[in-house]
């Protein structure tokens, strides 16, 4: 079934679940009628700006705020010592023994990255606040920074009381990996250094906090407004009932809005102190230097294969930079990358270690995929290297190693349970759609003619999280229904898709269902939009609440529907693992190194697809981000820890012209991992693209002797690879 196509009469006959309905969100958003945090200006609203560290690492000698305090219109200047009594920002202990490394909300005696907030100015207008922040002078004694993982490994400890810069280490072992590796017919390796990237949501960070009347109301564009509420209450010492969080329209998140930031705490603190609303809207540059980055992993892995090409051992070292302070989900990318191995393949013997290192950069945290793209990069590089070592076709070696559909559910050697999926079927369908044998013949022909051309396959999995979400449905006058979801959206289209579920289950036209979420005062509790979980878990909660409503309605006569309400808290019994196969054909211009993605054929299994249009949007947008990661995006710090990519002039984002046409197909399988039968799709593209593109590039470069490259594959990298022999010498 292609995504996005279902005839209108089928919708009428079968109901709205599965219909490619247009998003109800878009009319207001494309007209500029959206209401983002930056659009909100409550009465008596004051404005905030931050002074930030110009040092990558320094001891604070002095902070002079006197000029700022004297400026007309400045109401308050906050510095670190005034907030030093607040507890540290919480960190999700997904990895046992993680060392806490929160920085203070505003720097006290140390600054540990360029852009770290050192003072907050509140003024009558935003321009005055910014001028005053610029008049604040930080005198620091510079210290040598550790910018990346390699430096953090050997550098002096950045944090007092720690023997080194290792914040956590987690190891997964199963079987005797060393013996299996030693006994392998062939062993191969993969080394992939991934650049740090910026999330670059369209809307930079922003916050409106109203502290009037001793209560705190915060409009916070956060992926998890309920969690933000709990964290803000805890950090500011307020009862949770006194805090209301509202996620208004949010212009993208991609993992960078899952934490409460130090800036959020400082602005909320100021609003309470002043008893007035305060608004902070970050500049794009502030987002580049102080919002959380993604990726940055240094991935090294080894695989042993037997003579038939079957994987018999897998060893991996996955080292991730964490930046100068820990976001809530700081350990998640490393933890995910480790636990997701060996991806869709069978192997008994594994020895996998994931580590996180403190570094003198902005925090590095979850970013669309959060370890899933890294796991795919490792496995898919190893499969291609294995195929090369054994003289097998890359498709054939995958066929020999996939977990068969008949073996589902499958317990992996890292202790995960793959719930469902037909990996062989996804691979076969992608090869069929691409006419793979013809593709390989064409590649041979073009190679003979002197072209650099490669085919890359990525067979990936995408776990979509666990835990609960909730939903409440109430009847409205006129036969209408209000769905309040505990989840929260930043552009995913929940209002459209959740209405389809409720309408489909209750048996009413979709226009009669309205969806609200993101406001702790009107929505039931929830986790929010992270980890590809919205539809699988949030959608399941909506489904259960709708089933309860349908049952209630059936008990009543049709005129007696006023005031009915149902509410369900849904906890997924297990994690749903979606999967897909993405095949990329890439040509590299031999004179310039310019890559061209000539074809992308991509078959994805997301289980039940509620709205194929939204699903296609997720795949397409995710692919664009994955393409950026693979080909161009890189947060660059120099050796002194100064960021060189602090604006969109310096940081390369993919544009529409960089996107290839995508041939998409949905090949759903059934899962009982949740009530709806949906699996993740929000991160599929950011998982699918990097490994498929890297494999295609290295297939193109294989005749030139290059077999290992990191990301991004810039034109310069590709151009050099075309001119370098196996010994690393320029040709
Ligand atoms: S990277 Mo996602 O917001 O779990």
mmCIF file of N, CA and C in Angstrom, residues 171-172 177-178 181 188-190 299-304 311-318 341 347 349-353 378-379 382:
data_model
loop_
_atom_site.group_PDB
_atom_site.id
_atom_site.type_symbol
_atom_site.label_atom_id
_atom_site.label_comp_id
_atom_site.label_asym_id
_atom_site.label_seq_id
_atom_site.Cartn_x
_atom_site.Cartn_y
_atom_site.Cartn_z
ATOM 1 N N UNK A 171 27.518 -1.725 29.955
ATOM 2 C CA UNK A 171 28.021 -2.832 29.153
ATOM 3 C C UNK A 171 26.941 -3.909 29.015
ATOM 4 N N UNK A 172 26.808 -4.432 27.815
ATOM 5 C CA UNK A 172 25.896 -5.535 27.550
ATOM 6 C C UNK A 172 26.754 -6.718 27.083
ATOM 7 N N UNK A 177 31.960 -13.610 23.649
ATOM 8 C CA UNK A 177 32.195 -12.839 22.429
ATOM 9 C C UNK A 177 33.635 -12.979 21.943
ATOM 10 N N UNK A 178 34.585 -12.942 22.886
ATOM 11 C CA UNK A 178 35.998 -13.017 22.489
ATOM 12 C C UNK A 178 36.284 -14.344 21.786
ATOM 13 N N UNK A 181 34.590 -14.395 18.385
ATOM 14 C CA UNK A 181 35.295 -13.540 17.429
ATOM 15 C C UNK A 181 36.563 -14.240 16.945
ATOM 16 N N UNK A 188 35.370 -8.286 10.637
ATOM 17 C CA UNK A 188 35.430 -6.977 9.963
ATOM 18 C C UNK A 188 35.163 -5.897 10.992
ATOM 19 N N UNK A 189 35.502 -4.666 10.642
ATOM 20 C CA UNK A 189 35.228 -3.604 11.604
ATOM 21 C C UNK A 189 34.583 -2.390 10.944
ATOM 22 N N UNK A 190 34.008 -1.578 11.797
ATOM 23 C CA UNK A 190 33.419 -0.311 11.360
ATOM 24 C C UNK A 190 33.870 0.761 12.333
ATOM 25 N N UNK A 299 31.851 5.723 17.122
ATOM 26 C CA UNK A 299 31.366 4.357 17.112
ATOM 27 C C UNK A 299 32.439 3.447 16.518
ATOM 28 N N UNK A 300 32.808 2.425 17.277
ATOM 29 C CA UNK A 300 33.770 1.439 16.776
ATOM 30 C C UNK A 300 33.170 0.065 17.029
ATOM 31 N N UNK A 301 33.196 -0.779 16.024
ATOM 32 C CA UNK A 301 32.576 -2.087 16.198
ATOM 33 C C UNK A 301 33.289 -3.131 15.370
ATOM 34 N N UNK A 302 33.145 -4.366 15.821
ATOM 35 C CA UNK A 302 33.749 -5.491 15.122
ATOM 36 C C UNK A 302 32.712 -6.603 15.033
ATOM 37 N N UNK A 303 32.678 -7.249 13.875
ATOM 38 C CA UNK A 303 31.747 -8.365 13.707
ATOM 39 C C UNK A 303 32.507 -9.575 13.194
ATOM 40 N N UNK A 304 32.169 -10.740 13.735
ATOM 41 C CA UNK A 304 32.721 -11.989 13.231
ATOM 42 C C UNK A 304 31.639 -12.732 12.461
ATOM 43 N N UNK A 311 26.457 -14.032 11.162
ATOM 44 C CA UNK A 311 27.060 -13.243 12.235
ATOM 45 C C UNK A 311 27.230 -14.133 13.457
ATOM 46 N N UNK A 312 28.481 -14.239 13.977
ATOM 47 C CA UNK A 312 28.676 -15.084 15.161
ATOM 48 C C UNK A 312 29.205 -14.302 16.350
ATOM 49 N N UNK A 313 29.639 -13.069 16.138
ATOM 50 C CA UNK A 313 30.116 -12.262 17.272
ATOM 51 C C UNK A 313 29.979 -10.791 16.921
ATOM 52 N N UNK A 314 29.642 -10.010 17.936
ATOM 53 C CA UNK A 314 29.506 -8.565 17.739
ATOM 54 C C UNK A 314 30.092 -7.845 18.951
ATOM 55 N N UNK A 315 31.094 -7.012 18.688
ATOM 56 C CA UNK A 315 31.676 -6.202 19.763
ATOM 57 C C UNK A 315 31.566 -4.741 19.362
ATOM 58 N N UNK A 316 31.262 -3.874 20.319
ATOM 59 C CA UNK A 316 31.121 -2.459 19.975
ATOM 60 C C UNK A 316 31.513 -1.577 21.145
ATOM 61 N N UNK A 317 32.159 -0.477 20.815
ATOM 62 C CA UNK A 317 32.449 0.598 21.766
ATOM 63 C C UNK A 317 31.795 1.855 21.229
ATOM 64 N N UNK A 318 30.877 2.403 22.017
ATOM 65 C CA UNK A 318 30.063 3.535 21.562
ATOM 66 C C UNK A 318 30.286 4.680 22.536
ATOM 67 N N UNK A 341 21.433 -2.629 19.400
ATOM 68 C CA UNK A 341 22.273 -3.634 18.741
ATOM 69 C C UNK A 341 21.825 -5.011 19.199
ATOM 70 N N UNK A 347 22.283 -12.856 16.565
ATOM 71 C CA UNK A 347 23.640 -13.202 16.997
ATOM 72 C C UNK A 347 23.548 -13.511 18.481
ATOM 73 N N UNK A 349 26.587 -14.001 20.602
ATOM 74 C CA UNK A 349 27.715 -13.488 21.387
ATOM 75 C C UNK A 349 27.902 -12.000 21.129
ATOM 76 N N UNK A 350 27.678 -11.203 22.163
ATOM 77 C CA UNK A 350 27.903 -9.761 22.018
ATOM 78 C C UNK A 350 28.683 -9.238 23.222
ATOM 79 N N UNK A 351 29.435 -8.200 22.975
ATOM 80 C CA UNK A 351 30.122 -7.460 24.051
ATOM 81 C C UNK A 351 30.102 -5.992 23.633
ATOM 82 N N UNK A 352 29.178 -5.255 24.217
ATOM 83 C CA UNK A 352 28.894 -3.882 23.771
ATOM 84 C C UNK A 352 29.058 -2.946 24.965
ATOM 85 N N UNK A 353 29.768 -1.873 24.763
ATOM 86 C CA UNK A 353 29.917 -0.876 25.831
ATOM 87 C C UNK A 353 29.560 0.499 25.296
ATOM 88 N N UNK A 378 26.111 1.316 12.802
ATOM 89 C CA UNK A 378 27.047 0.264 13.189
ATOM 90 C C UNK A 378 26.708 -1.050 12.476
ATOM 91 N N UNK A 379 25.441 -1.484 12.584
ATOM 92 C CA UNK A 379 25.093 -2.800 12.025
ATOM 93 C C UNK A 379 25.187 -2.815 10.505
ATOM 94 N N UNK A 382 28.719 -2.885 9.292
ATOM 95 C CA UNK A 382 29.308 -4.210 9.514
ATOM 96 C C UNK A 382 28.786 -5.215 8.499
#
